[in-house]
């Protein structure tokens, strides 16, 4: 009997893609357009990974729902404009190579779970030639915002992979909390928007500093066609 494949689910912004410049510029433009106080850069980056509605609540909790909706609409339009005039979301060095390597394996299914809208996620996937790689794509349009585990539960249901054979890879505490709540393994990457301390406290089983070390960790986990438990450590 064939062994169960491992479902490896990637976050997008801050994990695969360096999206911070577009995110910050679009968010600050949206607040300015409505005559609101501009949120600091570090506060905006803290919200990456959340759905847009949750991000706005975090940045400006006193705004009414109508104003939040206006910010979201302006933000999405601004993002689209910026992506049409520049390299929208450059991938981190090594990201594309790792995805290609994992997609070529018979014992792996790839997924994405992101705070992006479905339109934004599919655009990113198509622009980078990844359309055939991902077996499941979960977005902020499909489920409650991270750290709620719904995205992972839906990814597992769509692929038929159980929690013990699922790995969530992300750069924020929201990703690690989601993995823990879904009873799956969480691997935190340290080049994104939350600190090592935050990732560890949120339940990361392993922290990695590069795509090379991430590939080594995943290959180790895939030995024998089964997911080995991670220890809490930082892989250089």
PDB file of N, CA and C in Angstrom, residues 11-81:
ATOM      1  N   UNK A  11       2.725  29.778   3.278  1.00  0.00           N
ATOM      2  CA  UNK A  11       2.241  31.151   3.277  1.00  0.00           C
ATOM      3  C   UNK A  11       2.875  31.844   2.071  1.00  0.00           C
ATOM      4  N   UNK A  12       2.372  33.011   1.693  1.00  0.00           N
ATOM      5  CA  UNK A  12       2.931  33.716   0.534  1.00  0.00           C
ATOM      6  C   UNK A  12       3.746  34.944   0.956  1.00  0.00           C
ATOM      7  N   UNK A  13       3.078  36.022   1.378  1.00  0.00           N
ATOM      8  CA  UNK A  13       3.760  37.281   1.685  1.00  0.00           C
ATOM      9  C   UNK A  13       4.693  37.113   2.885  1.00  0.00           C
ATOM     10  N   UNK A  14       5.966  37.418   2.677  1.00  0.00           N
ATOM     11  CA  UNK A  14       6.947  37.309   3.745  1.00  0.00           C
ATOM     12  C   UNK A  14       7.576  35.937   3.846  1.00  0.00           C
ATOM     13  N   UNK A  15       7.019  34.957   3.136  1.00  0.00           N
ATOM     14  CA  UNK A  15       7.562  33.601   3.138  1.00  0.00           C
ATOM     15  C   UNK A  15       8.124  33.252   1.770  1.00  0.00           C
ATOM     16  N   UNK A  16       7.286  33.323   0.742  1.00  0.00           N
ATOM     17  CA  UNK A  16       7.735  33.101  -0.632  1.00  0.00           C
ATOM     18  C   UNK A  16       8.081  34.410  -1.331  1.00  0.00           C
ATOM     19  N   UNK A  17       7.285  35.445  -1.047  1.00  0.00           N
ATOM     20  CA  UNK A  17       7.412  36.717  -1.779  1.00  0.00           C
ATOM     21  C   UNK A  17       7.769  37.867  -0.854  1.00  0.00           C
ATOM     22  N   UNK A  18       8.634  38.740  -1.352  1.00  0.00           N
ATOM     23  CA  UNK A  18       9.002  39.952  -0.621  1.00  0.00           C
ATOM     24  C   UNK A  18       8.044  41.069  -1.047  1.00  0.00           C
ATOM     25  N   UNK A  19       6.894  41.095  -0.398  1.00  0.00           N
ATOM     26  CA  UNK A  19       5.799  41.981  -0.808  1.00  0.00           C
ATOM     27  C   UNK A  19       5.715  43.257   0.005  1.00  0.00           C
ATOM     28  N   UNK A  20       6.659  43.475   0.905  1.00  0.00           N
ATOM     29  CA  UNK A  20       6.475  44.517   1.904  1.00  0.00           C
ATOM     30  C   UNK A  20       6.336  45.919   1.322  1.00  0.00           C
ATOM     31  N   UNK A  21       7.053  46.219   0.242  1.00  0.00           N
ATOM     32  CA  UNK A  21       7.018  47.583  -0.288  1.00  0.00           C
ATOM     33  C   UNK A  21       5.637  47.931  -0.850  1.00  0.00           C
ATOM     34  N   UNK A  22       5.066  47.015  -1.596  1.00  0.00           N
ATOM     35  CA  UNK A  22       3.727  47.248  -2.141  1.00  0.00           C
ATOM     36  C   UNK A  22       2.687  47.291  -1.031  1.00  0.00           C
ATOM     37  N   UNK A  23       2.807  46.403  -0.059  1.00  0.00           N
ATOM     38  CA  UNK A  23       1.840  46.356   1.042  1.00  0.00           C
ATOM     39  C   UNK A  23       1.859  47.670   1.824  1.00  0.00           C
ATOM     40  N   UNK A  24       3.050  48.117   2.199  1.00  0.00           N
ATOM     41  CA  UNK A  24       3.160  49.340   3.002  1.00  0.00           C
ATOM     42  C   UNK A  24       2.703  50.559   2.198  1.00  0.00           C
ATOM     43  N   UNK A  25       3.167  50.676   0.962  1.00  0.00           N
ATOM     44  CA  UNK A  25       2.799  51.831   0.148  1.00  0.00           C
ATOM     45  C   UNK A  25       1.290  51.877  -0.084  1.00  0.00           C
ATOM     46  N   UNK A  26       0.680  50.735  -0.369  1.00  0.00           N
ATOM     47  CA  UNK A  26      -0.757  50.692  -0.641  1.00  0.00           C
ATOM     48  C   UNK A  26      -1.570  50.994   0.607  1.00  0.00           C
ATOM     49  N   UNK A  27      -1.135  50.480   1.747  1.00  0.00           N
ATOM     50  CA  UNK A  27      -1.875  50.719   2.982  1.00  0.00           C
ATOM     51  C   UNK A  27      -1.796  52.191   3.384  1.00  0.00           C
ATOM     52  N   UNK A  28      -0.610  52.758   3.327  1.00  0.00           N
ATOM     53  CA  UNK A  28      -0.472  54.158   3.719  1.00  0.00           C
ATOM     54  C   UNK A  28      -1.225  55.077   2.748  1.00  0.00           C
ATOM     55  N   UNK A  29      -1.208  54.758   1.464  1.00  0.00           N
ATOM     56  CA  UNK A  29      -1.970  55.524   0.485  1.00  0.00           C
ATOM     57  C   UNK A  29      -3.460  55.468   0.805  1.00  0.00           C
ATOM     58  N   UNK A  30      -3.948  54.310   1.192  1.00  0.00           N
ATOM     59  CA  UNK A  30      -5.375  54.132   1.461  1.00  0.00           C
ATOM     60  C   UNK A  30      -5.825  54.968   2.656  1.00  0.00           C
ATOM     61  N   UNK A  31      -5.017  54.994   3.703  1.00  0.00           N
ATOM     62  CA  UNK A  31      -5.345  55.813   4.865  1.00  0.00           C
ATOM     63  C   UNK A  31      -5.279  57.298   4.502  1.00  0.00           C
ATOM     64  N   UNK A  32      -4.237  57.676   3.770  1.00  0.00           N
ATOM     65  CA  UNK A  32      -4.078  59.079   3.387  1.00  0.00           C
ATOM     66  C   UNK A  32      -5.221  59.531   2.481  1.00  0.00           C
ATOM     67  N   UNK A  33      -5.639  58.689   1.572  1.00  0.00           N
ATOM     68  CA  UNK A  33      -6.711  59.010   0.627  1.00  0.00           C
ATOM     69  C   UNK A  33      -8.004  59.356   1.357  1.00  0.00           C
ATOM     70  N   UNK A  34      -8.215  58.738   2.517  1.00  0.00           N
ATOM     71  CA  UNK A  34      -9.438  58.984   3.300  1.00  0.00           C
ATOM     72  C   UNK A  34      -9.216  60.002   4.415  1.00  0.00           C
ATOM     73  N   UNK A  35      -8.047  60.650   4.420  1.00  0.00           N
ATOM     74  CA  UNK A  35      -7.768  61.676   5.416  1.00  0.00           C
ATOM     75  C   UNK A  35      -7.521  61.146   6.807  1.00  0.00           C
ATOM     76  N   UNK A  36      -7.034  59.922   6.893  1.00  0.00           N
ATOM     77  CA  UNK A  36      -6.794  59.289   8.193  1.00  0.00           C
ATOM     78  C   UNK A  36      -5.305  59.323   8.527  1.00  0.00           C
ATOM     79  N   UNK A  37      -5.004  59.222   9.813  1.00  0.00           N
ATOM     80  CA  UNK A  37      -3.611  59.194  10.254  1.00  0.00           C
ATOM     81  C   UNK A  37      -2.907  57.972   9.669  1.00  0.00           C
ATOM     82  N   UNK A  38      -1.682  58.188   9.181  1.00  0.00           N
ATOM     83  CA  UNK A  38      -0.954  57.097   8.539  1.00  0.00           C
ATOM     84  C   UNK A  38      -0.407  56.122   9.581  1.00  0.00           C
ATOM     85  N   UNK A  39      -0.664  54.844   9.427  1.00  0.00           N
ATOM     86  CA  UNK A  39      -0.092  53.868  10.360  1.00  0.00           C
ATOM     87  C   UNK A  39       1.397  53.708  10.104  1.00  0.00           C
ATOM     88  N   UNK A  40       2.195  53.467  11.148  1.00  0.00           N
ATOM     89  CA  UNK A  40       3.635  53.271  10.972  1.00  0.00           C
ATOM     90  C   UNK A  40       3.930  52.020  10.152  1.00  0.00           C
ATOM     91  N   UNK A  41       5.060  52.047   9.484  1.00  0.00           N
ATOM     92  CA  UNK A  41       5.474  50.913   8.650  1.00  0.00           C
ATOM     93  C   UNK A  41       5.502  49.610   9.444  1.00  0.00           C
ATOM     94  N   UNK A  42       6.101  49.661  10.639  1.00  0.00           N
ATOM     95  CA  UNK A  42       6.241  48.422  11.421  1.00  0.00           C
ATOM     96  C   UNK A  42       4.874  47.871  11.826  1.00  0.00           C
ATOM     97  N   UNK A  43       3.916  48.753  12.060  1.00  0.00           N
ATOM     98  CA  UNK A  43       2.572  48.287  12.424  1.00  0.00           C
ATOM     99  C   UNK A  43       1.893  47.613  11.238  1.00  0.00           C
ATOM    100  N   UNK A  44       2.091  48.169  10.043  1.00  0.00           N
ATOM    101  CA  UNK A  44       1.515  47.558   8.841  1.00  0.00           C
ATOM    102  C   UNK A  44       2.102  46.170   8.620  1.00  0.00           C
ATOM    103  N   UNK A  45       3.413  46.044   8.743  1.00  0.00           N
ATOM    104  CA  UNK A  45       4.056  44.754   8.513  1.00  0.00           C
ATOM    105  C   UNK A  45       3.644  43.728   9.556  1.00  0.00           C
ATOM    106  N   UNK A  46       3.272  44.181  10.735  1.00  0.00           N
ATOM    107  CA  UNK A  46       2.795  43.258  11.767  1.00  0.00           C
ATOM    108  C   UNK A  46       1.488  42.580  11.361  1.00  0.00           C
ATOM    109  N   UNK A  47       0.735  43.214  10.468  1.00  0.00           N
ATOM    110  CA  UNK A  47      -0.569  42.667  10.086  1.00  0.00           C
ATOM    111  C   UNK A  47      -0.489  41.754   8.873  1.00  0.00           C
ATOM    112  N   UNK A  48       0.676  41.652   8.239  1.00  0.00           N
ATOM    113  CA  UNK A  48       0.794  40.804   7.053  1.00  0.00           C
ATOM    114  C   UNK A  48       0.467  39.363   7.441  1.00  0.00           C
ATOM    115  N   UNK A  49      -0.389  38.749   6.659  1.00  0.00           N
ATOM    116  CA  UNK A  49      -0.847  37.390   6.958  1.00  0.00           C
ATOM    117  C   UNK A  49      -2.290  37.353   7.401  1.00  0.00           C
ATOM    118  N   UNK A  50      -2.765  38.466   7.969  1.00  0.00           N
ATOM    119  CA  UNK A  50      -4.169  38.557   8.344  1.00  0.00           C
ATOM    120  C   UNK A  50      -5.004  38.881   7.108  1.00  0.00           C
ATOM    121  N   UNK A  51      -6.306  38.611   7.191  1.00  0.00           N
ATOM    122  CA  UNK A  51      -7.195  39.086   6.147  1.00  0.00           C
ATOM    123  C   UNK A  51      -7.210  40.606   6.194  1.00  0.00           C
ATOM    124  N   UNK A  52      -7.640  41.239   5.108  1.00  0.00           N
ATOM    125  CA  UNK A  52      -7.647  42.691   5.063  1.00  0.00           C
ATOM    126  C   UNK A  52      -8.518  43.287   6.163  1.00  0.00           C
ATOM    127  N   UNK A  53      -9.684  42.723   6.398  1.00  0.00           N
ATOM    128  CA  UNK A  53     -10.573  43.276   7.422  1.00  0.00           C
ATOM    129  C   UNK A  53      -9.937  43.201   8.797  1.00  0.00           C
ATOM    130  N   UNK A  54      -9.275  42.076   9.101  1.00  0.00           N
ATOM    131  CA  UNK A  54      -8.598  41.935  10.393  1.00  0.00           C
ATOM    132  C   UNK A  54      -7.415  42.884  10.486  1.00  0.00           C
ATOM    133  N   UNK A  55      -6.711  43.089   9.383  1.00  0.00           N
ATOM    134  CA  UNK A  55      -5.567  43.993   9.392  1.00  0.00           C
ATOM    135  C   UNK A  55      -6.002  45.420   9.682  1.00  0.00           C
ATOM    136  N   UNK A  56      -7.099  45.859   9.074  1.00  0.00           N
ATOM    137  CA  UNK A  56      -7.576  47.221   9.298  1.00  0.00           C
ATOM    138  C   UNK A  56      -8.049  47.398  10.733  1.00  0.00           C
ATOM    139  N   UNK A  57      -8.722  46.411  11.270  1.00  0.00           N
ATOM    140  CA  UNK A  57      -9.156  46.481  12.673  1.00  0.00           C
ATOM    141  C   UNK A  57      -7.953  46.607  13.594  1.00  0.00           C
ATOM    142  N   UNK A  58      -6.893  45.870  13.284  1.00  0.00           N
ATOM    143  CA  UNK A  58      -5.681  45.934  14.099  1.00  0.00           C
ATOM    144  C   UNK A  58      -5.031  47.309  14.025  1.00  0.00           C
ATOM    145  N   UNK A  59      -5.016  47.912  12.827  1.00  0.00           N
ATOM    146  CA  UNK A  59      -4.364  49.206  12.637  1.00  0.00           C
ATOM    147  C   UNK A  59      -5.205  50.367  13.151  1.00  0.00           C
ATOM    148  N   UNK A  60      -6.519  50.256  13.026  1.00  0.00           N
ATOM    149  CA  UNK A  60      -7.419  51.357  13.410  1.00  0.00           C
ATOM    150  C   UNK A  60      -8.717  50.777  13.962  1.00  0.00           C
ATOM    151  N   UNK A  61      -8.700  50.321  15.203  1.00  0.00           N
ATOM    152  CA  UNK A  61      -9.848  49.596  15.763  1.00  0.00           C
ATOM    153  C   UNK A  61     -11.114  50.434  15.920  1.00  0.00           C
ATOM    154  N   UNK A  62     -11.004  51.751  15.886  1.00  0.00           N
ATOM    155  CA  UNK A  62     -12.173  52.601  16.133  1.00  0.00           C
ATOM    156  C   UNK A  62     -12.934  52.985  14.860  1.00  0.00           C
ATOM    157  N   UNK A  63     -12.452  52.573  13.718  1.00  0.00           N
ATOM    158  CA  UNK A  63     -13.125  52.943  12.473  1.00  0.00           C
ATOM    159  C   UNK A  63     -14.440  52.177  12.304  1.00  0.00           C
ATOM    160  N   UNK A  64     -15.396  52.820  11.667  1.00  0.00           N
ATOM    161  CA  UNK A  64     -16.669  52.152  11.403  1.00  0.00           C
ATOM    162  C   UNK A  64     -16.496  51.182  10.230  1.00  0.00           C
ATOM    163  N   UNK A  65     -17.444  50.289  10.083  1.00  0.00           N
ATOM    164  CA  UNK A  65     -17.340  49.252   9.049  1.00  0.00           C
ATOM    165  C   UNK A  65     -17.283  49.850   7.645  1.00  0.00           C
ATOM    166  N   UNK A  66     -18.053  50.903   7.403  1.00  0.00           N
ATOM    167  CA  UNK A  66     -18.067  51.524   6.069  1.00  0.00           C
ATOM    168  C   UNK A  66     -16.698  52.099   5.711  1.00  0.00           C
ATOM    169  N   UNK A  67     -16.037  52.732   6.682  1.00  0.00           N
ATOM    170  CA  UNK A  67     -14.712  53.290   6.430  1.00  0.00           C
ATOM    171  C   UNK A  67     -13.696  52.178   6.206  1.00  0.00           C
ATOM    172  N   UNK A  68     -13.809  51.108   6.982  1.00  0.00           N
ATOM    173  CA  UNK A  68     -12.915  49.967   6.766  1.00  0.00           C
ATOM    174  C   UNK A  68     -13.086  49.414   5.350  1.00  0.00           C
ATOM    175  N   UNK A  69     -14.318  49.320   4.902  1.00  0.00           N
ATOM    176  CA  UNK A  69     -14.583  48.819   3.552  1.00  0.00           C
ATOM    177  C   UNK A  69     -13.970  49.740   2.493  1.00  0.00           C
ATOM    178  N   UNK A  70     -14.031  51.056   2.744  1.00  0.00           N
ATOM    179  CA  UNK A  70     -13.439  52.015   1.807  1.00  0.00           C
ATOM    180  C   UNK A  70     -11.918  51.843   1.749  1.00  0.00           C
ATOM    181  N   UNK A  71     -11.304  51.631   2.899  1.00  0.00           N
ATOM    182  CA  UNK A  71      -9.853  51.419   2.940  1.00  0.00           C
ATOM    183  C   UNK A  71      -9.487  50.154   2.168  1.00  0.00           C
ATOM    184  N   UNK A  72     -10.236  49.093   2.379  1.00  0.00           N
ATOM    185  CA  UNK A  72      -9.949  47.823   1.706  1.00  0.00           C
ATOM    186  C   UNK A  72     -10.057  47.978   0.189  1.00  0.00           C
ATOM    187  N   UNK A  73     -11.111  48.640  -0.271  1.00  0.00           N
ATOM    188  CA  UNK A  73     -11.293  48.831  -1.712  1.00  0.00           C
ATOM    189  C   UNK A  73     -10.168  49.673  -2.297  1.00  0.00           C
ATOM    190  N   UNK A  74      -9.795  50.751  -1.591  1.00  0.00           N
ATOM    191  CA  UNK A  74      -8.713  51.617  -2.067  1.00  0.00           C
ATOM    192  C   UNK A  74      -7.392  50.871  -2.076  1.00  0.00           C
ATOM    193  N   UNK A  75      -7.147  50.100  -1.028  1.00  0.00           N
ATOM    194  CA  UNK A  75      -5.918  49.314  -0.918  1.00  0.00           C
ATOM    195  C   UNK A  75      -5.782  48.347  -2.092  1.00  0.00           C
ATOM    196  N   UNK A  76      -6.840  47.625  -2.384  1.00  0.00           N
ATOM    197  CA  UNK A  76      -6.768  46.628  -3.459  1.00  0.00           C
ATOM    198  C   UNK A  76      -6.547  47.288  -4.816  1.00  0.00           C
ATOM    199  N   UNK A  77      -7.186  48.409  -5.033  1.00  0.00           N
ATOM    200  CA  UNK A  77      -6.978  49.128  -6.298  1.00  0.00           C
ATOM    201  C   UNK A  77      -5.547  49.642  -6.421  1.00  0.00           C
ATOM    202  N   UNK A  78      -5.020  50.164  -5.315  1.00  0.00           N
ATOM    203  CA  UNK A  78      -3.652  50.685  -5.331  1.00  0.00           C
ATOM    204  C   UNK A  78      -2.650  49.553  -5.561  1.00  0.00           C
ATOM    205  N   UNK A  79      -2.866  48.428  -4.901  1.00  0.00           N
ATOM    206  CA  UNK A  79      -1.984  47.276  -5.115  1.00  0.00           C
ATOM    207  C   UNK A  79      -1.961  46.874  -6.580  1.00  0.00           C
ATOM    208  N   UNK A  80      -3.139  46.844  -7.177  1.00  0.00           N
ATOM    209  CA  UNK A  80      -3.225  46.450  -8.581  1.00  0.00           C
ATOM    210  C   UNK A  80      -2.465  47.434  -9.469  1.00  0.00           C
ATOM    211  N   UNK A  81      -2.589  48.725  -9.195  1.00  0.00           N
ATOM    212  CA  UNK A  81      -1.873  49.735  -9.966  1.00  0.00           C
ATOM    213  C   UNK A  81      -0.364  49.538  -9.853  1.00  0.00           C
TER     214      UNK A  81
END
